[in-house]
GROMACS .gro file of C-alpha atoms in nm:
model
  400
    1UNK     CA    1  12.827   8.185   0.533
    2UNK     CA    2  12.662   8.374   0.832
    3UNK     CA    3  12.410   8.619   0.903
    4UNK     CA    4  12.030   8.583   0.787
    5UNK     CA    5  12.072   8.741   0.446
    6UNK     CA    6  12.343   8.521   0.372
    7UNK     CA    7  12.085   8.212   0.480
    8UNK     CA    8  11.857   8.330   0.321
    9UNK     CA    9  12.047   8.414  -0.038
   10UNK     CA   10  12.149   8.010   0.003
   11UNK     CA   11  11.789   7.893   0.040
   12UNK     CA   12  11.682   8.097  -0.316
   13UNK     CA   13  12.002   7.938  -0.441
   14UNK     CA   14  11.838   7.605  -0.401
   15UNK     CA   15  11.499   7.724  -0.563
   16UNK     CA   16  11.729   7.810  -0.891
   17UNK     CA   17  11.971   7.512  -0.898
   18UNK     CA   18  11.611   7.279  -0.869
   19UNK     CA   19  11.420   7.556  -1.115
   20UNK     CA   20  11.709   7.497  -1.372
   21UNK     CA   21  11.759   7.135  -1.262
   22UNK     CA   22  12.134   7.220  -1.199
   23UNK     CA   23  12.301   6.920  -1.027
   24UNK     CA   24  12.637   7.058  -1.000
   25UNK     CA   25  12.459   7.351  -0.797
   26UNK     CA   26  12.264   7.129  -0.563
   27UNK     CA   27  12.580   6.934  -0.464
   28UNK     CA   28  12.766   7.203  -0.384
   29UNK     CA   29  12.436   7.378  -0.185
   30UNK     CA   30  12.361   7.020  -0.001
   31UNK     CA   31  12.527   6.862   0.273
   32UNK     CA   32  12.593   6.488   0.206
   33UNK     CA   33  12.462   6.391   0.550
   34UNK     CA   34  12.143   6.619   0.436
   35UNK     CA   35  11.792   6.415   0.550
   36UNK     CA   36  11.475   6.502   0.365
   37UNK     CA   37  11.171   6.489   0.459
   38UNK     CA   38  10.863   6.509   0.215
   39UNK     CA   39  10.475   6.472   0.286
   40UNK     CA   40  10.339   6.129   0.342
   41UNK     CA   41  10.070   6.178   0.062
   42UNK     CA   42  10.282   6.282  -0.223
   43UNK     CA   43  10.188   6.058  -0.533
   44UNK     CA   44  10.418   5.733  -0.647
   45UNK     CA   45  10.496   5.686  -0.288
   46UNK     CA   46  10.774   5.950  -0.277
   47UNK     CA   47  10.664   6.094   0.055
   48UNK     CA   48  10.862   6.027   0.318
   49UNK     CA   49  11.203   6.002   0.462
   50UNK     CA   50  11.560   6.062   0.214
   51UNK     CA   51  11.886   5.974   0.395
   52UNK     CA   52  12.165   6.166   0.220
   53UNK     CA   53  12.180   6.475  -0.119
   54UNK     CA   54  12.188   6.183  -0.340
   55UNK     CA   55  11.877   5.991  -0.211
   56UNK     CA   56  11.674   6.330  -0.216
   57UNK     CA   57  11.817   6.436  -0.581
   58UNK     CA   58  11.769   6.116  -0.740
   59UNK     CA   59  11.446   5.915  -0.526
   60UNK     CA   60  11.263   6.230  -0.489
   61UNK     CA   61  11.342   6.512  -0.693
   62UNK     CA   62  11.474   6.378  -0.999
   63UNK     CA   63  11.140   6.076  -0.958
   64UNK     CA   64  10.933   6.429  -0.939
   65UNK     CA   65  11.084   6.549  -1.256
   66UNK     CA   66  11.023   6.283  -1.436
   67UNK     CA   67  10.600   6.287  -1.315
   68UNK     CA   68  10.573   6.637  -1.296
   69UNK     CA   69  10.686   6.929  -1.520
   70UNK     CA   70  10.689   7.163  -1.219
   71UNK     CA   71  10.922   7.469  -0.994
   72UNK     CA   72  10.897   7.513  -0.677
   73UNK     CA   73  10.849   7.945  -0.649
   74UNK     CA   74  10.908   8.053  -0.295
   75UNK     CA   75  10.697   8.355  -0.218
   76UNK     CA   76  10.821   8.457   0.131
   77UNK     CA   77  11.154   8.326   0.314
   78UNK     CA   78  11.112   8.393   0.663
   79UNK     CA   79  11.452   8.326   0.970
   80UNK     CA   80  11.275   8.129   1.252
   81UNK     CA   81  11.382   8.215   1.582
   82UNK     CA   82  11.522   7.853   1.620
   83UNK     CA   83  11.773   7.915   1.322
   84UNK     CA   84  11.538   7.729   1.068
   85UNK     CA   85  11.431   7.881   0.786
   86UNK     CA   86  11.061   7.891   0.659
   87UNK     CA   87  10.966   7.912   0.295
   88UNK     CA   88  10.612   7.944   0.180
   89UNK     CA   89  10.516   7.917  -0.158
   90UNK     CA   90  10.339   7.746  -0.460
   91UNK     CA   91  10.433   7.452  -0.701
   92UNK     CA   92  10.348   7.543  -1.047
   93UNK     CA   93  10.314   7.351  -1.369
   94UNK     CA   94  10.159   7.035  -1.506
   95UNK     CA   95  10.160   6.662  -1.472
   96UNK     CA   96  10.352   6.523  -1.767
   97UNK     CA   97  10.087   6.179  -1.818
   98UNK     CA   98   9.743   6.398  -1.835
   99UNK     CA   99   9.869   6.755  -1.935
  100UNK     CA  100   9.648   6.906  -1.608
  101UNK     CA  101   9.780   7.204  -1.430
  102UNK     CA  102   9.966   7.158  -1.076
  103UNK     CA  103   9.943   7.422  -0.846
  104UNK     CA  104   9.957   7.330  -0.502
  105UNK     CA  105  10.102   7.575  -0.188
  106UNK     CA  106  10.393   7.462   0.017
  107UNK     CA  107  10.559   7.492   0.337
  108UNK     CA  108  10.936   7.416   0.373
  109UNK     CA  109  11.141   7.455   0.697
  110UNK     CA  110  11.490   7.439   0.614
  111UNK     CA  111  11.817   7.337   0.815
  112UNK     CA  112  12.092   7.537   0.747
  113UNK     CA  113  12.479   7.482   0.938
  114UNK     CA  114  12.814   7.579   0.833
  115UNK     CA  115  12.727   7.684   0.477
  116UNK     CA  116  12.559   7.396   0.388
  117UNK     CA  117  12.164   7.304   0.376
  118UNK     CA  118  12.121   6.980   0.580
  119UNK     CA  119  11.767   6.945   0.616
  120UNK     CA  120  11.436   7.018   0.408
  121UNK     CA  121  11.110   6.900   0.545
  122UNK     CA  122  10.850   6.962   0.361
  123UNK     CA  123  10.470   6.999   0.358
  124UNK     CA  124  10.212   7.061   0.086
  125UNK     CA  125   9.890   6.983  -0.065
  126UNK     CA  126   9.885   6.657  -0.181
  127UNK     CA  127   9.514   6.632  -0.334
  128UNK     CA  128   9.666   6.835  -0.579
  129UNK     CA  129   9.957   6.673  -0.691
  130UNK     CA  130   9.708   6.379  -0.688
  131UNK     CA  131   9.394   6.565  -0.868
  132UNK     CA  132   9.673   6.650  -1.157
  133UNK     CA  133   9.708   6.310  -1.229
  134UNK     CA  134   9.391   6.266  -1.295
  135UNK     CA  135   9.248   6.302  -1.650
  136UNK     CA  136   9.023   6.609  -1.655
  137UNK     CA  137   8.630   6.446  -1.761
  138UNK     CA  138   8.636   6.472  -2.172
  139UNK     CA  139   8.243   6.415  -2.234
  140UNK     CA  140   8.187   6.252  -2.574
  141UNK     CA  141   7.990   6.239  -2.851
  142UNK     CA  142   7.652   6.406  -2.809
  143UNK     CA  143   7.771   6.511  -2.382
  144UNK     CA  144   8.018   6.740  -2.552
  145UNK     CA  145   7.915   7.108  -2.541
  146UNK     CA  146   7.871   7.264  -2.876
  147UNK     CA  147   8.136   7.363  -3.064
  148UNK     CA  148   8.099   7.736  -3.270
  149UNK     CA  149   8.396   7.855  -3.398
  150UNK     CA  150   8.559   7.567  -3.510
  151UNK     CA  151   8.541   7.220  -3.640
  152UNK     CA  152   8.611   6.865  -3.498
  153UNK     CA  153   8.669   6.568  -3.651
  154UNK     CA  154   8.787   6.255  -3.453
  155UNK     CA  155   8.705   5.869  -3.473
  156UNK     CA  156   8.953   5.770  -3.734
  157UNK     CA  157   9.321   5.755  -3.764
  158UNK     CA  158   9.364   6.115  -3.851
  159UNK     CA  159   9.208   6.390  -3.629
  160UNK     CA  160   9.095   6.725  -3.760
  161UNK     CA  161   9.065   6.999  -3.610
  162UNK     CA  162   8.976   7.330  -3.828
  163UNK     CA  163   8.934   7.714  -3.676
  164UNK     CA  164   8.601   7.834  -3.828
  165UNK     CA  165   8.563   8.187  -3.774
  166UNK     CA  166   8.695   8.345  -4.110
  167UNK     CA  167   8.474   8.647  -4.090
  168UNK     CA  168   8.737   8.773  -3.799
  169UNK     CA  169   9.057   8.589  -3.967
  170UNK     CA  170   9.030   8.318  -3.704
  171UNK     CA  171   9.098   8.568  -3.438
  172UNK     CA  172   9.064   8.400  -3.079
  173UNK     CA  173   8.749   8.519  -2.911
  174UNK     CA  174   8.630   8.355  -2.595
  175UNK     CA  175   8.439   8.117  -2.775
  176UNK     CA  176   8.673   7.980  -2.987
  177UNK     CA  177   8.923   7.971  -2.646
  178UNK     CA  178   8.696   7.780  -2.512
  179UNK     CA  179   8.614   7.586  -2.836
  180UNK     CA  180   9.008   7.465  -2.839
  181UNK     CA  181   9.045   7.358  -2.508
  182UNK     CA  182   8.717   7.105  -2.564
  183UNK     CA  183   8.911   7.006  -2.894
  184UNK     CA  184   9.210   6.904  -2.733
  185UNK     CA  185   9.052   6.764  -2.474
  186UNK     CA  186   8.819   6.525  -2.709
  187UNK     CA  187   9.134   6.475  -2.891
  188UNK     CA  188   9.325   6.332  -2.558
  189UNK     CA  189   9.030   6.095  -2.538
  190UNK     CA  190   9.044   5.966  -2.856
  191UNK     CA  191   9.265   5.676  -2.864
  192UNK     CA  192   9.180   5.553  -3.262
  193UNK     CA  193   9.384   5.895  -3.361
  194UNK     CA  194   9.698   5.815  -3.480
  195UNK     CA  195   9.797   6.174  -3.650
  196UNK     CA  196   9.674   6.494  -3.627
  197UNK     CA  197   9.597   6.790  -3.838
  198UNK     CA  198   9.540   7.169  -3.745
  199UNK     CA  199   9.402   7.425  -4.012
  200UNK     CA  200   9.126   7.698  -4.078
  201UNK     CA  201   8.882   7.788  -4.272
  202UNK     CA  202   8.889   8.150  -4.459
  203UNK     CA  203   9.189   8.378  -4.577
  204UNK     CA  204   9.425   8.341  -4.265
  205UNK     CA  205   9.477   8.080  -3.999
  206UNK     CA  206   9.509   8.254  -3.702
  207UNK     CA  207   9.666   8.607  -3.651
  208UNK     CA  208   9.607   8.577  -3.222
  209UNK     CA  209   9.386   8.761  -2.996
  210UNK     CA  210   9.037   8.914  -3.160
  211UNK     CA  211   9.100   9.273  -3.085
  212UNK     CA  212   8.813   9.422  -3.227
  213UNK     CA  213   8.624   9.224  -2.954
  214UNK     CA  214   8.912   9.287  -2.706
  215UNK     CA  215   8.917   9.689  -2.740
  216UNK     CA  216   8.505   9.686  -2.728
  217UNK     CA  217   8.559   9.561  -2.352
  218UNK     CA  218   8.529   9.830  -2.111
  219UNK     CA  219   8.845   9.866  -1.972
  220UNK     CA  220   8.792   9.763  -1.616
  221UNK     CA  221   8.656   9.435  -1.733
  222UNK     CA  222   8.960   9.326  -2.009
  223UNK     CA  223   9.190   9.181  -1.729
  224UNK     CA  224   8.959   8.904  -1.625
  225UNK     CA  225   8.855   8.869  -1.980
  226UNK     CA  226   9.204   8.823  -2.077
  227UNK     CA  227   9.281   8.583  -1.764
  228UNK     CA  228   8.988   8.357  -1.848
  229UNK     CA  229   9.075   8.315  -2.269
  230UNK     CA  230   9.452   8.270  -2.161
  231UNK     CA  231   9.372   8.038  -1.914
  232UNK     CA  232   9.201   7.826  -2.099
  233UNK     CA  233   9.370   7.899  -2.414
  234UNK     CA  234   9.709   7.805  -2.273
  235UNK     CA  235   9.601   7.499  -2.121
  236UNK     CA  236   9.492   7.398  -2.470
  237UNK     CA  237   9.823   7.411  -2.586
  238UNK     CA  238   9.941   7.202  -2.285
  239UNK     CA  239   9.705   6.917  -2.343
  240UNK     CA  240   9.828   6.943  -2.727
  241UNK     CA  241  10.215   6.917  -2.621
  242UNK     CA  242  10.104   6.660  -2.469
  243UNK     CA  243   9.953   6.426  -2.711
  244UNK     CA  244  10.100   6.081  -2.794
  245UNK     CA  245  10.012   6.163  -3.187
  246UNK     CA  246  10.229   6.397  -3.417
  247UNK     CA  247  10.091   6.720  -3.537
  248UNK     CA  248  10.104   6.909  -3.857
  249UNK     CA  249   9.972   7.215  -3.934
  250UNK     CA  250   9.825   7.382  -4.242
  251UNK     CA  251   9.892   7.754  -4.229
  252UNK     CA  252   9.795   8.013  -4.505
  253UNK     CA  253   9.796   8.408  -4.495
  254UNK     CA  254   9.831   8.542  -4.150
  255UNK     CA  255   9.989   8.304  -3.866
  256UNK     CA  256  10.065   8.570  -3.543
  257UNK     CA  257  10.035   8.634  -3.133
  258UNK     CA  258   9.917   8.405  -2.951
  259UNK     CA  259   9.779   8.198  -3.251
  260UNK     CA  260  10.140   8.104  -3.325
  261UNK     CA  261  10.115   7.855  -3.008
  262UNK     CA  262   9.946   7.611  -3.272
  263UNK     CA  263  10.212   7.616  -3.456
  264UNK     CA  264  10.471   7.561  -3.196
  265UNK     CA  265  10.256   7.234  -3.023
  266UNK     CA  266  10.288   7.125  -3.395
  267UNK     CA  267  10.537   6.882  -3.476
  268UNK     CA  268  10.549   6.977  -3.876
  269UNK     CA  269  10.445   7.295  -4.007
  270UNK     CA  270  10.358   7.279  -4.401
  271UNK     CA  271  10.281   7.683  -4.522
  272UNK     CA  272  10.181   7.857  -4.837
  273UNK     CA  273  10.425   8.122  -4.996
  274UNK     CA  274  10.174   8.407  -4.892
  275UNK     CA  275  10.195   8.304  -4.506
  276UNK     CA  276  10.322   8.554  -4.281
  277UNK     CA  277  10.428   8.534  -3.941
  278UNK     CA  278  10.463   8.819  -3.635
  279UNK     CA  279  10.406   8.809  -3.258
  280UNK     CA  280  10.235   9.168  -3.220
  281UNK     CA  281  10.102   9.129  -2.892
  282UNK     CA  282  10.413   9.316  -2.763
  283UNK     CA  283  10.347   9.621  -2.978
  284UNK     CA  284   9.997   9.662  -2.821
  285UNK     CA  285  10.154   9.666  -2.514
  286UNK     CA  286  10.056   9.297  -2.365
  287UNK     CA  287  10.374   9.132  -2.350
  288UNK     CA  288  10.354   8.765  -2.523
  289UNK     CA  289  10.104   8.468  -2.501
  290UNK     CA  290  10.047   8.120  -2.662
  291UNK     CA  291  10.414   8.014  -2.524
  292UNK     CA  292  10.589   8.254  -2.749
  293UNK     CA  293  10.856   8.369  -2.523
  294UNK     CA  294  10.949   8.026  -2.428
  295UNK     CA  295  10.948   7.858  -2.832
  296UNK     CA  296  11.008   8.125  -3.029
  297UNK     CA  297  11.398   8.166  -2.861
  298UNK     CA  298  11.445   7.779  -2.893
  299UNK     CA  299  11.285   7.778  -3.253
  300UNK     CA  300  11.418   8.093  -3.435
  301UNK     CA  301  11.705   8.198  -3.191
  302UNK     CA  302  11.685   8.488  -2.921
  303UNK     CA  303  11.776   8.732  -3.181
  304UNK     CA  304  11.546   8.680  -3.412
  305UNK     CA  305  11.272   8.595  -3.138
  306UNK     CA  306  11.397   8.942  -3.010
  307UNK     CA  307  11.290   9.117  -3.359
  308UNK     CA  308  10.945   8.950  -3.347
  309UNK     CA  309  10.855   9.056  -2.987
  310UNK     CA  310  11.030   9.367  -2.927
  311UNK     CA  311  10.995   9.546  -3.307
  312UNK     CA  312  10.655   9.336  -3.454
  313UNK     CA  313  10.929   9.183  -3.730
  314UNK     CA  314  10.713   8.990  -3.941
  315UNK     CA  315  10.880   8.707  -4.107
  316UNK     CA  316  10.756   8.600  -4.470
  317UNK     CA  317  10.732   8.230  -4.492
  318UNK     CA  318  11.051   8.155  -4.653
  319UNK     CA  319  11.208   8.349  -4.372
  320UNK     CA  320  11.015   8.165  -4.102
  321UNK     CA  321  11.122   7.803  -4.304
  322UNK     CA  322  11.473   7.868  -4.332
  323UNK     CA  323  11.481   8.000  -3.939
  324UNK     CA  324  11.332   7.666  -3.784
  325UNK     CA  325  10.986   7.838  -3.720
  326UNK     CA  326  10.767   7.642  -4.016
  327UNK     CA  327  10.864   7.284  -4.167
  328UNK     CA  328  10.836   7.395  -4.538
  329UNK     CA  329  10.696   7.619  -4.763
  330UNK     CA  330  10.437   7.514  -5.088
  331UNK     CA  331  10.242   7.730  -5.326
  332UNK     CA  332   9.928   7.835  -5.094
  333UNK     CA  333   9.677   7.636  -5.312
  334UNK     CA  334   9.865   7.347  -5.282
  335UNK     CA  335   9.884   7.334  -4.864
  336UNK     CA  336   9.596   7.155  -4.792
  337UNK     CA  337   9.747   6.816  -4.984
  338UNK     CA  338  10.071   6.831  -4.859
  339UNK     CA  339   9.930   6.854  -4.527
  340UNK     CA  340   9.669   6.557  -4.629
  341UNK     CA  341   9.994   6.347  -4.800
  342UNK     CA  342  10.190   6.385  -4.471
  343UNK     CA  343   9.927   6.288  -4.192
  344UNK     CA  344   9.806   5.985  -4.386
  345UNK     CA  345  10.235   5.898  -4.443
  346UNK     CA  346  10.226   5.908  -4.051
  347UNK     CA  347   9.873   5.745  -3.968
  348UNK     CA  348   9.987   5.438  -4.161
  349UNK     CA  349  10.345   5.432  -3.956
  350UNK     CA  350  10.357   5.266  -3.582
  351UNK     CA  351  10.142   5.444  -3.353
  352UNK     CA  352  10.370   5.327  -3.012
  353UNK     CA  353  10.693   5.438  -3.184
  354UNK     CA  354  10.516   5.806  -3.319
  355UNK     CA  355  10.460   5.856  -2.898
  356UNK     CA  356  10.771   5.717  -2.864
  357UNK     CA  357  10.981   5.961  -3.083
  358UNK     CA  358  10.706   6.234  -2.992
  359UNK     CA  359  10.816   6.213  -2.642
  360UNK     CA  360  11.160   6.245  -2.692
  361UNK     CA  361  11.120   6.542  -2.978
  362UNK     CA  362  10.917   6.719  -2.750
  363UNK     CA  363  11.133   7.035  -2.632
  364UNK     CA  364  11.243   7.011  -2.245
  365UNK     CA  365  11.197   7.266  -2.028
  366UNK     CA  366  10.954   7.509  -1.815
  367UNK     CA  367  10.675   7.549  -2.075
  368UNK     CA  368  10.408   7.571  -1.759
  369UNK     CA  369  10.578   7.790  -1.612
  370UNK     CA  370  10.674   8.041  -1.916
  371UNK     CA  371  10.236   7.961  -2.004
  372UNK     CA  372  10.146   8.108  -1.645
  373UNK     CA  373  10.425   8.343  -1.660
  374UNK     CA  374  10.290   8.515  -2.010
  375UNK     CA  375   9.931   8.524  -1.860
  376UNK     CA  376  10.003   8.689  -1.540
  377UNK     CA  377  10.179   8.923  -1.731
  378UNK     CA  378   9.930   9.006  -2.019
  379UNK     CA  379   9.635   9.013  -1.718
  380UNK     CA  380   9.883   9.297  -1.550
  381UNK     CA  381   9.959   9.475  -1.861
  382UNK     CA  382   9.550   9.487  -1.958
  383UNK     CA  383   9.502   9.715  -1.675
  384UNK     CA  384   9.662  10.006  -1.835
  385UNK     CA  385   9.471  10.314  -2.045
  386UNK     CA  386   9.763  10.260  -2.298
  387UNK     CA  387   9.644   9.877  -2.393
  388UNK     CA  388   9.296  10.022  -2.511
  389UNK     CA  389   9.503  10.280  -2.706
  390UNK     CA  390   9.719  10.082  -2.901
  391UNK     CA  391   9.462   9.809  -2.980
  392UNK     CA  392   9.210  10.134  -3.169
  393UNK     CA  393   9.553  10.262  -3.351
  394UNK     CA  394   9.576   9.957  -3.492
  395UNK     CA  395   9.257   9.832  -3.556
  396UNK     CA  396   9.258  10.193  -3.693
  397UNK     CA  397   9.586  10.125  -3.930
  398UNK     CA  398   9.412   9.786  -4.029
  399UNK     CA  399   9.080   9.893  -4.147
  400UNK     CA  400   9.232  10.187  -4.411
   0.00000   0.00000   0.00000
């Protein structure tokens, strides 16, 4: 391999094999003799010197993997005049112990010779990496701001937590973003949970975004609107994943966009025969949200995933039961104790072999990356007339 180009095309071949965690690729793309060298604050002590591919893929990168659910994205690969290449970029994702978003920039200069990458030193922000770590400050009892739209109930072995806005359907509104992410983050805290339960109040559990409140925003405004209720919506859901506790969720009547992340943190889904299920959020022209482009695929299948996104297929509930999105279906008044006969099942079970098995359930992955992904995109796609358009129509459709 010669030429810049073909440099460069090898350098965003190692970006993929480490994005998709492709050994097979790396040792073909590293030189055995390769020497690595990584920033002396990284956390766990993994900054400094790796002799040889197999040192860096299994002391530092695969130790990294294993702390850190993150991908390197290279933003700019620049030919130095010494035959080095420079990459600049971020690190994106979370780290796996707190839940708490990575994103720290990143210089690499990479050696190159005969085909082969022999050398990566590399240089980033390590108060990041380190701040990550760190669990974000959960303020208890009465220090916790008030909660408005929904309902918290912790200090025992099962946790509650209950959307209370059934006058909008449990739509997600700023407030109740903002409500969720202080729920999961008072349920992190909470270390006498043992189980816990999702559900709402009213005739549906959560059908996504409110877009009556979405479509009043002038248009100029929606895009940082939408960034800050994804943002903090999405980081709910991370801090959920998370958890050391199973899940289960009650879901009646409508169950759709990004509300369907709830669902998909859960680790048992118990809905009533009238529960429906549909990703919309495509249809109004704002691509997906609440993780649904990276779960619904491994859940339902790409095809039927494909449906939901692209053509707003709603599934009924014995649909979404028999294609892996929902655990089982019961009449709808009779939800609420199966959920109740299943959480107190687990709370009485061992709470260090729930985390265990929890852990090991949990789907692998790029979920922080897909999470930015979606939100990027949906902050893009707000910026466009058409948005505002399609959210009237069907508010419009809706209301006859």
């Amino acid at each position: 391999m010669s030429g810049c180009a073909d440099v460069a095309d090898l350098v965003r071949a190692l970006y993929a094999a480490l994005a998709a965690g492709d050994r097979e690729a790396l040792d073909g793309l590293l030189d055995p003799d390769f020497i690595g060298e990584t920033a002396s604050g990284m956390p766990f002590g993994l900054g400094g010197r790796y002799v040889g591919a197999r040192a860096m893929r299994r002391e530092f990168w695969g130790a990294l993997g294993r702390e850190f659910d993150v991908v390197a994205h290279p933003e700019e690969i620049l030919a130095l005049p010494d035959g080095r290449v420079l990459a600049t970029g971020t690190y994106l994702g979370t780290a796996r112990s707190t839940g708490c978003k990575l994103e720290a920039p990143f210089n690499h200069t990479i050696t190159v010779s005969a085909g082969r990458i022999t050398g990566l030193r590399q240089l980033t922000d390590t108060a990041c990496w380190v701040a990550a770590l760190e669990p974000a400050t959960v303020p208890s009892g009465s220090d916790r701001p008030p909660l408005s739209a929904l309902r918290l109930e912790l200090g025992g072995p099962i946790g509650r937590v209950c959307l209370t806005r059934p006058e909008a359907s449990n739509s997600i509104d700023p407030a109740l973003a903002r409500d969720i992410l202080t729920a999961a983050q008072a349920c992190t805290a909470d270390r006498s949970m043992r189980v816990l339960v999702l559900a709402a109040d009213g005739p549906a559990f959560c059908p996504g975004g409110d877009l009556a409140a979405l479509s009043a925003t002038p248009q100029e405004e929606l895009p940082a609107l939408l960034d800050l209720m994804l943002t903090e919506y999405h980081q709910a859901l991370r801090l959920f994943l998370a958890l050391e506790v199973p899940i289960v969720a009650a879901v009646h009547g409508s169950a759709g966009g990004g509300g369907l992340g709830l669902l998909h943190v859960s680790d048992i889904v118990v809905a009533g025969a009238d529960a429906r299920f549909a990703v919309g959020s495509g249809v109004l022209g704002l691509g997906a949200d609440g993780g649904n482009s990276w779960f619904l695929p491994r859940l339902v299948g790409r095809r039927i995933a494909a449906q939901m996104c692209y053509a707003n297929r709603a599934l009924t509930a014995g649909e979404a039961v028999d294609c892996g999105l929902i655990s089982e279906v019961v009449p709808s008044a009779e939800v609420a104790a199966r959920v109740e006969q299943i959480a107190l099942r687990i709370a009485a079970g061992p709470r260090a072999s729930n985390a265990k098995l929890r852990s090991l359930l949990r789907p692998g992955g790029r979920l922080s990356e897909a999470l930015d992904a979606e939100r990027a995109g949906m902050v893009e796609l707000a910026t466009s007339p058409e948005v505002a358009e399609r959210m009237r129509a069907f508010l419009g459709r809706t209301s006859n």
